[in-house]
Tab-separated table of N, CA and C in Angstrom:
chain	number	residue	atom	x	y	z
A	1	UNK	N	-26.641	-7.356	4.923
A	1	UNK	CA	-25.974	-8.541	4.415
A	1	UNK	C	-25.037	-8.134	3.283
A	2	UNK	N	-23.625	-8.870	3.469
A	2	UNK	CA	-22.830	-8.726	2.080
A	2	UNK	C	-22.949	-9.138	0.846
A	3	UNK	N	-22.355	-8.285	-0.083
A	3	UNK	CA	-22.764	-9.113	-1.616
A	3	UNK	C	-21.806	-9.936	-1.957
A	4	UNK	N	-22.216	-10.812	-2.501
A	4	UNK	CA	-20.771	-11.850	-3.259
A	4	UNK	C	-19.464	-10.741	-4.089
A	5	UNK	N	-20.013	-9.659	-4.695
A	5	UNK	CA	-19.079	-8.354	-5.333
A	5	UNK	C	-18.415	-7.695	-3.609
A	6	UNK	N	-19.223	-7.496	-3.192
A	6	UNK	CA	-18.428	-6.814	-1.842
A	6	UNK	C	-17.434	-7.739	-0.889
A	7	UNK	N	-17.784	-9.154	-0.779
A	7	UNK	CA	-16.949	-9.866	0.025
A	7	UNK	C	-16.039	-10.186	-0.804
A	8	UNK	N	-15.736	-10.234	-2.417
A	8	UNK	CA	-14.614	-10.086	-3.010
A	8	UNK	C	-14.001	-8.922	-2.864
A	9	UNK	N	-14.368	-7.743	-3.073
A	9	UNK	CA	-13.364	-6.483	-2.470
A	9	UNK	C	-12.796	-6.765	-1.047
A	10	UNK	N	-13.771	-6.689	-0.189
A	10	UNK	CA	-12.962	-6.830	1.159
A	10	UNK	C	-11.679	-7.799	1.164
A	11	UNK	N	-12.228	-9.100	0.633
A	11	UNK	CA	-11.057	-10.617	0.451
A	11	UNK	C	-10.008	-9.624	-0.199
A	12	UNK	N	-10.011	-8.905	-1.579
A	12	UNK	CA	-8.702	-8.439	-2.717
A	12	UNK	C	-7.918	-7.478	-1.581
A	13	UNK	N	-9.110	-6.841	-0.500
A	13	UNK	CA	-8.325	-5.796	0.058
A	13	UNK	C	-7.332	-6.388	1.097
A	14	UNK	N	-7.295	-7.536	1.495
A	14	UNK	CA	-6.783	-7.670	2.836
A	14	UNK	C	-5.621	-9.316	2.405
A	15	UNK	N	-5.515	-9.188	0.744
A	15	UNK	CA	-4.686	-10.045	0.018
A	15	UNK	C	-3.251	-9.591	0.509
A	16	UNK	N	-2.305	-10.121	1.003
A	16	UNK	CA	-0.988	-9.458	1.609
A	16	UNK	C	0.040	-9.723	0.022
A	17	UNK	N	-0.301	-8.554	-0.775
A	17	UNK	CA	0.259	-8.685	-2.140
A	17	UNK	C	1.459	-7.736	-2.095
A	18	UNK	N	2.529	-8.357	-2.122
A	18	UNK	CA	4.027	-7.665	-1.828
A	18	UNK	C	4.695	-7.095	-2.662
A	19	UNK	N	5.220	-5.966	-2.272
A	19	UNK	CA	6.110	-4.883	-2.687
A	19	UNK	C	6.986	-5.458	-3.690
A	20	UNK	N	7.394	-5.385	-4.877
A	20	UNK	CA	8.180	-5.882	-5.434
A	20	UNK	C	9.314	-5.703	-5.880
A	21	UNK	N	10.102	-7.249	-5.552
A	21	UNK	CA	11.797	-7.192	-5.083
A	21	UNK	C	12.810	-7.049	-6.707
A	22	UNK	N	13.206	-6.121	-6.717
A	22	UNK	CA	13.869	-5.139	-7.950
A	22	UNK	C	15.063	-6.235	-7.663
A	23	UNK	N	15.149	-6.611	-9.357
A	23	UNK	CA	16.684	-7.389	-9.426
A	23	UNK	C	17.381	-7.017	-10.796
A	24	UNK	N	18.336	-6.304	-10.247
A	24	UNK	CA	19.193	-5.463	-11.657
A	24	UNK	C	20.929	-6.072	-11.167
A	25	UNK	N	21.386	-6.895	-12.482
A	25	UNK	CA	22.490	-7.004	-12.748
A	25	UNK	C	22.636	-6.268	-14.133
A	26	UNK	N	24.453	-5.923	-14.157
A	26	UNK	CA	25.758	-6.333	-13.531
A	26	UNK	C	25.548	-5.287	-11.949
A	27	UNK	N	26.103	-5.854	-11.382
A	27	UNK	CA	26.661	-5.566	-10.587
A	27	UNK	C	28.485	-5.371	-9.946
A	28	UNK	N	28.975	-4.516	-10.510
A	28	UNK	CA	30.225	-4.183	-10.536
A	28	UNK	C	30.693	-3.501	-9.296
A	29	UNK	N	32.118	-4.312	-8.837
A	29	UNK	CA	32.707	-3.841	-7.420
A	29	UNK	C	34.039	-3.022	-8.060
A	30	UNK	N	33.462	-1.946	-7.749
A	30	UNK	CA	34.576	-0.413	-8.211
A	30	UNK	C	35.493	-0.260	-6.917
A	31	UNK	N	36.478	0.320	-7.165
A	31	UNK	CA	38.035	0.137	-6.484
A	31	UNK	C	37.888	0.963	-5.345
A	32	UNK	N	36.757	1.579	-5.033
A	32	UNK	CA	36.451	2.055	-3.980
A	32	UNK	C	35.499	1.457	-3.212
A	33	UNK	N	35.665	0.088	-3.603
A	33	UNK	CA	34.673	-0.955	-2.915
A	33	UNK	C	33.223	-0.604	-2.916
A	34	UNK	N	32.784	0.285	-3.338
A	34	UNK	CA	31.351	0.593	-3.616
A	34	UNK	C	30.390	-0.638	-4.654
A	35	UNK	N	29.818	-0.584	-5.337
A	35	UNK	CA	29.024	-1.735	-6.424
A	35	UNK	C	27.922	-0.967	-6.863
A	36	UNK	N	27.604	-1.081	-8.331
A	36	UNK	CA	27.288	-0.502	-9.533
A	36	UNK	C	26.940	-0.986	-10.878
A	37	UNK	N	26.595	-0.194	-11.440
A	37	UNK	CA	27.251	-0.220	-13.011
A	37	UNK	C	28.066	0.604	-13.811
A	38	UNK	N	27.606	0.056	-15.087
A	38	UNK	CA	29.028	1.427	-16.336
A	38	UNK	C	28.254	1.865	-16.688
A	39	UNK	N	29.056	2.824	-17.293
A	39	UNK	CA	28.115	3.813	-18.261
A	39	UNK	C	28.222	2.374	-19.750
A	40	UNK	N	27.059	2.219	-20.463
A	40	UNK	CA	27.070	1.784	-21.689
A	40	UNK	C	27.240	0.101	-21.661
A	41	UNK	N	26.872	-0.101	-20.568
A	41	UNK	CA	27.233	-1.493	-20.230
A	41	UNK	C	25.180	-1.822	-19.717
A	42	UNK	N	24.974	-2.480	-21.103
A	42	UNK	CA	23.149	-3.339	-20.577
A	42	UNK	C	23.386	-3.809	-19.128
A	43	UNK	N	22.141	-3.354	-18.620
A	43	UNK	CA	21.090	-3.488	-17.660
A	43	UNK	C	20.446	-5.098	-17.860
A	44	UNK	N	20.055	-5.703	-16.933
A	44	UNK	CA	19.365	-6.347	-16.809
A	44	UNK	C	18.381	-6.381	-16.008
A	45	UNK	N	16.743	-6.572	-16.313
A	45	UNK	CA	15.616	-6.091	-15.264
A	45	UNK	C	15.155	-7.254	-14.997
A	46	UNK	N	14.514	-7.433	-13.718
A	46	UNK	CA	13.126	-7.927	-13.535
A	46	UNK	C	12.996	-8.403	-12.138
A	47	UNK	N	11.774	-9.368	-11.280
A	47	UNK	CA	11.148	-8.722	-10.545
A	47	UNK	C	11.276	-10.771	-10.092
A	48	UNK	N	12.052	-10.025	-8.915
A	48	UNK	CA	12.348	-11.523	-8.166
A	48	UNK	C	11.530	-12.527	-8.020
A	49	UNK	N	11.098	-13.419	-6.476
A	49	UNK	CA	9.931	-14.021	-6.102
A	49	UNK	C	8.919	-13.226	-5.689
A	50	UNK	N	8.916	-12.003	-5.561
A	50	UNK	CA	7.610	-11.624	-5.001
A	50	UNK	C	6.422	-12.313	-6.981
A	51	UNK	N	7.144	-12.572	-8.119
A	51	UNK	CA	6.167	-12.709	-9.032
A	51	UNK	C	5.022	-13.719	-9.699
A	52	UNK	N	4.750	-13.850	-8.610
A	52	UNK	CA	3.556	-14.948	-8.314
A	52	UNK	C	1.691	-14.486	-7.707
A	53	UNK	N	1.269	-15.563	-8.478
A	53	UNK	CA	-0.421	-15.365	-8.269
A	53	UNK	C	-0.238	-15.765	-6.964
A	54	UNK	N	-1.170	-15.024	-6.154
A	54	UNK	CA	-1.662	-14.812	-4.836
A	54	UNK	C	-3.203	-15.544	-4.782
A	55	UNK	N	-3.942	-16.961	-4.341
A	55	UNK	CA	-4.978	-17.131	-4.359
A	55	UNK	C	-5.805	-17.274	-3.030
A	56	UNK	N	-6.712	-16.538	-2.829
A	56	UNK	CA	-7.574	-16.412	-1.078
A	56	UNK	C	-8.934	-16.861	-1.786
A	57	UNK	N	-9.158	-17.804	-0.930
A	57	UNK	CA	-11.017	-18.261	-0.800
A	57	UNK	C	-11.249	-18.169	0.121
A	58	UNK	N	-12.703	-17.771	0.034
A	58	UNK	CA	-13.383	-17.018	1.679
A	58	UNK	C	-14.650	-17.256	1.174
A	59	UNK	N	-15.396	-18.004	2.506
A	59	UNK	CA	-17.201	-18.098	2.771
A	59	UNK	C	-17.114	-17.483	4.109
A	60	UNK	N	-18.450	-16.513	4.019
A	60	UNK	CA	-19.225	-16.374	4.820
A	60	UNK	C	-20.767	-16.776	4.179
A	61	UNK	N	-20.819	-17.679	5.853
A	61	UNK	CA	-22.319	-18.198	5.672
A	61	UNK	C	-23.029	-18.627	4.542
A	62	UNK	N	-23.576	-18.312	3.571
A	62	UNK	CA	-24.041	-19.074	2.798
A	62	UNK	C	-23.437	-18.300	1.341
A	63	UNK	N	-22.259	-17.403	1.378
A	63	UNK	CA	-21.843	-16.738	-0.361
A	63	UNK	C	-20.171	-17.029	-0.242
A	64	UNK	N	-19.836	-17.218	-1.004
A	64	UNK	CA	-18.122	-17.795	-0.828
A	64	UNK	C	-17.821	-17.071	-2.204
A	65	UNK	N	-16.279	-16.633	-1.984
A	65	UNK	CA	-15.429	-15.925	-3.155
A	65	UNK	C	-14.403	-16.960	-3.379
A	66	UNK	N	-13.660	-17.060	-4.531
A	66	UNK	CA	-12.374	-17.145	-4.479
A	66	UNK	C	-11.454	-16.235	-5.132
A	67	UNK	N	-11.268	-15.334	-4.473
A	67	UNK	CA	-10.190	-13.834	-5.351
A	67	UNK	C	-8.672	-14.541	-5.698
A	68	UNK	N	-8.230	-13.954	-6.943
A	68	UNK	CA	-6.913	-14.279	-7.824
A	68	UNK	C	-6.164	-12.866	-8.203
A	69	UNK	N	-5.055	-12.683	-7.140
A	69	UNK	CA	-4.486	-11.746	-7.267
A	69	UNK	C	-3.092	-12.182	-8.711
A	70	UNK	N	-2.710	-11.420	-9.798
A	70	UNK	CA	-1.950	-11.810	-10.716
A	70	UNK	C	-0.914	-10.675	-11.358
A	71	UNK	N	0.421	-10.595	-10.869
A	71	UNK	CA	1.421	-9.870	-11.326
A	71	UNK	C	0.792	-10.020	-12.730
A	72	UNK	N	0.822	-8.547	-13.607
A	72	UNK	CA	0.859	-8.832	-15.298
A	72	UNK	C	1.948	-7.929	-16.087
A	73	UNK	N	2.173	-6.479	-15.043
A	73	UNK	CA	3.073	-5.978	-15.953
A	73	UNK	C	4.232	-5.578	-15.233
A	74	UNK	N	5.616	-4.870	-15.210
A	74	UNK	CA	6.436	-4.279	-14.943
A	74	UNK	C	6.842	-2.676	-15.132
A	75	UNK	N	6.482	-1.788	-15.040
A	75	UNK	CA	7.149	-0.894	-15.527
A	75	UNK	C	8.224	-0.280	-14.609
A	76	UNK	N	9.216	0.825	-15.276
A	76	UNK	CA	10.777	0.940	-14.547
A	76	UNK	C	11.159	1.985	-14.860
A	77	UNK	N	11.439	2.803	-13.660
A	77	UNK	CA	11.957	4.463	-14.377
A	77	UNK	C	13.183	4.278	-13.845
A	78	UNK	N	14.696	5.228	-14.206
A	78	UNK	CA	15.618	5.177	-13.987
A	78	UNK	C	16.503	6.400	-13.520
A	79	UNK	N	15.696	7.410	-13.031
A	79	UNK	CA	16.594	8.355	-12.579
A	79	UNK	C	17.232	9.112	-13.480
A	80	UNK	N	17.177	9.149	-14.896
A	80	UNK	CA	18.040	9.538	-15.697
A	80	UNK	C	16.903	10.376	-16.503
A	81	UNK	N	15.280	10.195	-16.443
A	81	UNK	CA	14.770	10.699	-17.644
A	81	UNK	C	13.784	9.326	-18.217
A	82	UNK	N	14.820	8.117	-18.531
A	82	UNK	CA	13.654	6.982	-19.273
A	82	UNK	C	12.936	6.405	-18.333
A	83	UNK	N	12.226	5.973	-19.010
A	83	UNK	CA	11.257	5.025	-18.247
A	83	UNK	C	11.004	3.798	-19.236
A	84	UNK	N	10.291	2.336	-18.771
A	84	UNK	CA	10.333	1.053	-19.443
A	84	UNK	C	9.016	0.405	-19.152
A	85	UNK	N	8.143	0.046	-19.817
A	85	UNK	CA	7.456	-1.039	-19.625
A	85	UNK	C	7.655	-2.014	-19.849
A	86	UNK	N	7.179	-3.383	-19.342
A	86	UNK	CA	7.448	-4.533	-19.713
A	86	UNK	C	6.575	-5.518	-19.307
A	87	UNK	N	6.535	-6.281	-20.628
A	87	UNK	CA	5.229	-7.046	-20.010
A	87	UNK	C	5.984	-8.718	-19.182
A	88	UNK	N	5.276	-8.915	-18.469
A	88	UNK	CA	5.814	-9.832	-17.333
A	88	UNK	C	6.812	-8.940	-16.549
A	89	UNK	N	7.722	-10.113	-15.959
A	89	UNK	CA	8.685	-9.930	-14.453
A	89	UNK	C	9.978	-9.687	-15.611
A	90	UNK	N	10.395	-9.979	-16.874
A	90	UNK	CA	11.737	-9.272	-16.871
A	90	UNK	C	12.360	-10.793	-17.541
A	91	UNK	N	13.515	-10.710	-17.582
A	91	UNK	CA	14.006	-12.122	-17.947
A	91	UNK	C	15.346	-12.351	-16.812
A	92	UNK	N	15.642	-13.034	-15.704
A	92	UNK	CA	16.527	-13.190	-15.464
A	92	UNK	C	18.230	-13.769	-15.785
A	93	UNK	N	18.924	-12.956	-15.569
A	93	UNK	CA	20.284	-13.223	-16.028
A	93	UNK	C	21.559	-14.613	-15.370
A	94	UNK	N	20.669	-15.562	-15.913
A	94	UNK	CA	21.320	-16.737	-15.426
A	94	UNK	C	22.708	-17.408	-15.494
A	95	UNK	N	22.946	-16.642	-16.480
A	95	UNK	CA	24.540	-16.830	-17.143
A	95	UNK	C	25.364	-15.581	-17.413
A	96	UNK	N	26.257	-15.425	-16.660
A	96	UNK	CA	26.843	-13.675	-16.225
A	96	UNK	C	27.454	-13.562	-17.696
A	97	UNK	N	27.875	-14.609	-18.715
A	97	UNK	CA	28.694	-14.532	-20.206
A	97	UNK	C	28.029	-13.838	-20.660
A	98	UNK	N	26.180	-13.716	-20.925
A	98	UNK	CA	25.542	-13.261	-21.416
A	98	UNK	C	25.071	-11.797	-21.301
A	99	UNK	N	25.743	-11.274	-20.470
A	99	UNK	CA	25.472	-9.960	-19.682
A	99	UNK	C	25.737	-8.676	-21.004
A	100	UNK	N	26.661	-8.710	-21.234
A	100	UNK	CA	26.378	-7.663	-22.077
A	100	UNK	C	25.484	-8.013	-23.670
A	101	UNK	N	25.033	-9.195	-23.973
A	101	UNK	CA	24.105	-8.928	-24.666
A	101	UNK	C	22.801	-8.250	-24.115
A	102	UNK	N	22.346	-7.672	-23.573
A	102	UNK	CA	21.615	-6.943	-22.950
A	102	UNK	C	20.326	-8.006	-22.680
A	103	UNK	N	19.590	-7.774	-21.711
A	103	UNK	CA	17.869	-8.701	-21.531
A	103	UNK	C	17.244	-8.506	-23.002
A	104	UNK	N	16.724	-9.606	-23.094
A	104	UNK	CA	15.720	-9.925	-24.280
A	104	UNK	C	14.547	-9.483	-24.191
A	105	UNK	N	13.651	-9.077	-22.820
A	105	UNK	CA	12.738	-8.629	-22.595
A	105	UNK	C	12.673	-7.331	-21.313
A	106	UNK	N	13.505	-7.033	-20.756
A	106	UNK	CA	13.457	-5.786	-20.244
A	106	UNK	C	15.090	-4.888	-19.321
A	107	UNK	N	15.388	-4.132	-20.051
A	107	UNK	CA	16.588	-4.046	-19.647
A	107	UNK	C	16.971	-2.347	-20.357
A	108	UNK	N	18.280	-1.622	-19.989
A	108	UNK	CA	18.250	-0.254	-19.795
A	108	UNK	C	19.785	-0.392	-19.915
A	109	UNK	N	20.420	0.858	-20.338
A	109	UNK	CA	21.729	1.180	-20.519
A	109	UNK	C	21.853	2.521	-19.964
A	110	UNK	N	22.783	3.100	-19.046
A	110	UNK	CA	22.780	4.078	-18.878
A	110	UNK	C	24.122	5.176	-19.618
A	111	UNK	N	23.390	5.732	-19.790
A	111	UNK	CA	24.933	7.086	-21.163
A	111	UNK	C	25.657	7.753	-20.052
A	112	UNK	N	25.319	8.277	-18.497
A	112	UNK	CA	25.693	9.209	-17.808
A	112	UNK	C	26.370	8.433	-16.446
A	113	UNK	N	26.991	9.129	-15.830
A	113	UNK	CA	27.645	8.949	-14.711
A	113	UNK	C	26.757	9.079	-13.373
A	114	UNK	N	26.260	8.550	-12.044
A	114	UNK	CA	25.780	9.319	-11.249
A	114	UNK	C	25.842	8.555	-9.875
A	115	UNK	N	26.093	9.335	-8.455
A	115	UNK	CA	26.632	8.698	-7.654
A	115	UNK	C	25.592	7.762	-6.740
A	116	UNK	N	23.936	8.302	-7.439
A	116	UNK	CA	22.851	7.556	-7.059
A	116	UNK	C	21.951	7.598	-7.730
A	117	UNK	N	21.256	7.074	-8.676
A	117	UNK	CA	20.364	6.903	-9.715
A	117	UNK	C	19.103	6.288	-8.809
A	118	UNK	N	18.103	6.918	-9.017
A	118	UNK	CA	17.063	6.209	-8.271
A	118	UNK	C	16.112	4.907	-9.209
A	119	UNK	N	16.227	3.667	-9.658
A	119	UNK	CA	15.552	3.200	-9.999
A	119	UNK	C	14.336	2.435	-9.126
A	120	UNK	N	13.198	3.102	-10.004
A	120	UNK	CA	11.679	2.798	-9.420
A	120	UNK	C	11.340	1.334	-10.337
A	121	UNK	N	10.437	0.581	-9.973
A	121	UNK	CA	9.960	-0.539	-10.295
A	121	UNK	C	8.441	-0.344	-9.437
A	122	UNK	N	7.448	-0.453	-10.692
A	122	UNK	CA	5.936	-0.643	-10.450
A	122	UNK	C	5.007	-1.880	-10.954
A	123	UNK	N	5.076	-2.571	-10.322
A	123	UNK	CA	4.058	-4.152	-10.606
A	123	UNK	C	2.449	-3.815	-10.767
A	124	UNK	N	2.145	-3.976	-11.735
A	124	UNK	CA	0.468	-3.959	-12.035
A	124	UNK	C	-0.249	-5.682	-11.949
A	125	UNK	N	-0.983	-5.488	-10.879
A	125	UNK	CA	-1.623	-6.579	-10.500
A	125	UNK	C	-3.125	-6.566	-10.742
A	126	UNK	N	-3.546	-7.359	-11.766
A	126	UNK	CA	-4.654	-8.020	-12.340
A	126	UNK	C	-5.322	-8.458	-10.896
A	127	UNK	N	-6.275	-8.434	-10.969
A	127	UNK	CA	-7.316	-8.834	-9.515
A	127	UNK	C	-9.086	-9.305	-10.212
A	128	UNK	N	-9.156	-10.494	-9.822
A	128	UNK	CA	-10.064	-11.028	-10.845
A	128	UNK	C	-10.837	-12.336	-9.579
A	129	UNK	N	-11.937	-12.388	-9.348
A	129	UNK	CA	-13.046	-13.224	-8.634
A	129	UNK	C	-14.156	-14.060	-8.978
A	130	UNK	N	-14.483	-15.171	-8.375
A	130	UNK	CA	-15.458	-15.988	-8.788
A	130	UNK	C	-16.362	-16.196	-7.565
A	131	UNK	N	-17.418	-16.303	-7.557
A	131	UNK	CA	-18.256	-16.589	-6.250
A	131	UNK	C	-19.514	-17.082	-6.505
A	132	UNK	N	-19.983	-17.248	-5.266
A	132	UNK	CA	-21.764	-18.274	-5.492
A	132	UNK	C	-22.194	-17.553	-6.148
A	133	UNK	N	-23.473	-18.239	-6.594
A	133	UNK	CA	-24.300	-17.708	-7.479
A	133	UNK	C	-23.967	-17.611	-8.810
A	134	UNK	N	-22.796	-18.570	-9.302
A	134	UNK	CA	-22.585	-18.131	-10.353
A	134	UNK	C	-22.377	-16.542	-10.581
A	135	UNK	N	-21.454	-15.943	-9.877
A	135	UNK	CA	-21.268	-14.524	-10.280
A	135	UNK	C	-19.535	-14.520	-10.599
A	136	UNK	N	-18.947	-13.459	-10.800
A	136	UNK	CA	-17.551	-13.046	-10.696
A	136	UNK	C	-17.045	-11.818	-11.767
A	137	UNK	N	-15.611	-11.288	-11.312
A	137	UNK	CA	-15.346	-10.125	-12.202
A	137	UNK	C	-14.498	-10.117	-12.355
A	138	UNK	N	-13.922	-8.744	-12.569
A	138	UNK	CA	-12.397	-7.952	-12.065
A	138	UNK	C	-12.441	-6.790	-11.812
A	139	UNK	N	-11.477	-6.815	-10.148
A	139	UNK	CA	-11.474	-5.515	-9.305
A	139	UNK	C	-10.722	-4.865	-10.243
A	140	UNK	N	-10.641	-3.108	-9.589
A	140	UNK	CA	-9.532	-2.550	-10.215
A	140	UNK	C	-8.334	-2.877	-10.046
A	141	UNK	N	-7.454	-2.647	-10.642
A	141	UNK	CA	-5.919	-2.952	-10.611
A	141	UNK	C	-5.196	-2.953	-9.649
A	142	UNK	N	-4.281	-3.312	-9.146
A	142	UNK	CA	-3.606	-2.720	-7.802
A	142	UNK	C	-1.993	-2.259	-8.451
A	143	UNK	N	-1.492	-1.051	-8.300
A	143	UNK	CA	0.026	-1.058	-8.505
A	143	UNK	C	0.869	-0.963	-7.278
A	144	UNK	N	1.762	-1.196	-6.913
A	144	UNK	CA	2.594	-1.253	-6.049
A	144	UNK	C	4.378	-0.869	-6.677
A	145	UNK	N	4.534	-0.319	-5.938
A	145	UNK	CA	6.133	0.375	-6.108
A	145	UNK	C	6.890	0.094	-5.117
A	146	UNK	N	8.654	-0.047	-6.013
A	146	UNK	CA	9.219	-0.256	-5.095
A	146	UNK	C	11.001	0.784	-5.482
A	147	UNK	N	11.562	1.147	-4.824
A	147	UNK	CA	12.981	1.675	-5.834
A	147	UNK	C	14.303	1.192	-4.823
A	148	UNK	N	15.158	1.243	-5.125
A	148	UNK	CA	16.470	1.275	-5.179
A	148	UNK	C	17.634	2.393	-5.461
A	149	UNK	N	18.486	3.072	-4.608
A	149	UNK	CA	19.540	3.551	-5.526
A	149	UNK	C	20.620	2.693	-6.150
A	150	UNK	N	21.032	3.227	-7.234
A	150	UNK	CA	22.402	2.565	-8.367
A	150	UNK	C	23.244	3.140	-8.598
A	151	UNK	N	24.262	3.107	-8.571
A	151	UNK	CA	25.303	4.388	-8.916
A	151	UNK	C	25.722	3.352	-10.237
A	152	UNK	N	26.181	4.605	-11.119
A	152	UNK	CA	26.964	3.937	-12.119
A	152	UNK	C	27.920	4.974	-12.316
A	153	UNK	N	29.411	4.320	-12.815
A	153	UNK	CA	30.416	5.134	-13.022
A	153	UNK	C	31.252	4.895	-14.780
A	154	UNK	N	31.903	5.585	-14.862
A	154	UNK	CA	32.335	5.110	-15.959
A	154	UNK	C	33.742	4.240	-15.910
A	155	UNK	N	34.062	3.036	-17.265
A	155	UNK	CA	35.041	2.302	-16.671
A	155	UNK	C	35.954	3.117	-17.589
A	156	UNK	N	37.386	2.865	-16.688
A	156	UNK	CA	38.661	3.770	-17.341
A	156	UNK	C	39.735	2.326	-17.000
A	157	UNK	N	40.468	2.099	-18.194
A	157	UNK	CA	41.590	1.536	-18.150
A	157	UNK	C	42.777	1.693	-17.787
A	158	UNK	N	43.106	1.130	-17.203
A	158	UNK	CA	44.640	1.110	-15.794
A	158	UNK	C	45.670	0.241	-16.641
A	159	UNK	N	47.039	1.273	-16.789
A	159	UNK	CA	47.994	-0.183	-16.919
A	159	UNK	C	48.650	-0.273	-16.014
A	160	UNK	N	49.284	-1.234	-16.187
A	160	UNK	CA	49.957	-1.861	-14.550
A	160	UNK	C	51.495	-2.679	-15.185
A	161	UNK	N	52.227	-1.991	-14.368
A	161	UNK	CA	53.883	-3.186	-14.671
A	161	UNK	C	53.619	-4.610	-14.454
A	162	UNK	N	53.728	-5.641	-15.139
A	162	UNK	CA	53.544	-6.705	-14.943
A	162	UNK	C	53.950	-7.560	-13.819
């Protein structure tokens, strides 16, 4: 027979808790129609709709769980050397005016040029259960990764005959 602790693992294991969707503006369309960033021009981070609690309840026969899967942190490496933690999903950039004040809560500048920067994004998910008997806990953590390439170039000023 299962334990109320074991039919919560099995439930956390078979939680369909998703890869998480990397959202980095500016996004700049360079004259070679490619899209990017600058060198020295803020980043903006964070972590689309996948950032939501996941909740599964499950009985068998006479012991029932209800497992609570919960995005809590962000962290973000960049191909360059840094890396970022951040607590929550990031702040999204709702107003493009605001772009070069850089994110208030998670965001990156890059100093160098490169024709593909690999940025990684890792979601740490809290996993936490309640079940009969008055019992419940928290599983171990789950992380999940996800990356992207970015190119960033540097901007150079053009004059032009009017």
């Amino acid at each position: 027979m299962i334990s109320t602790a074991g039919l919560a693992q099995e439930v956390a294991n078979q939680l369909p808790i998703p890869r998480p969707d990397l959202q980095i503006r500016p996004f700049t369309t360079y004259a070679d129609g490619m899209r990017g960033g600058l060198t020295g021009a803020p980043m903006w981070l964070w972590i689309g709709t996948t950032w939501k609690p996941l909740t599964q309840h499950t009985t068998l026969g006479q012991i029932w769980v209800t497992v609570v899967a919960t995005p809590t942190k962000s962290s973000w490496s960049f191909g360059d050397g840094t890396a970022i933690s951040c607590q929550g999903r990031g702040t999204p950039l709702t107003d493009p005016s605001q772009g070069l004040r850089g994110s208030p809560t998670c965001g990156h500048t890059y100093k160098s040029t490169s024709a593909a920067f690999k940025i990684t994004a890792t979601v740490t998910w809290t996993i936490s259960w309640t079940g009969s008997g008055n019992t419940g806990g928290i599983l171990d953590p789950l992380n999940l990764t996800n990356n992207t390439l970015y190119t960033v170039k540097q901007a150079r000023s053009q004059l032009v005959a009017p």
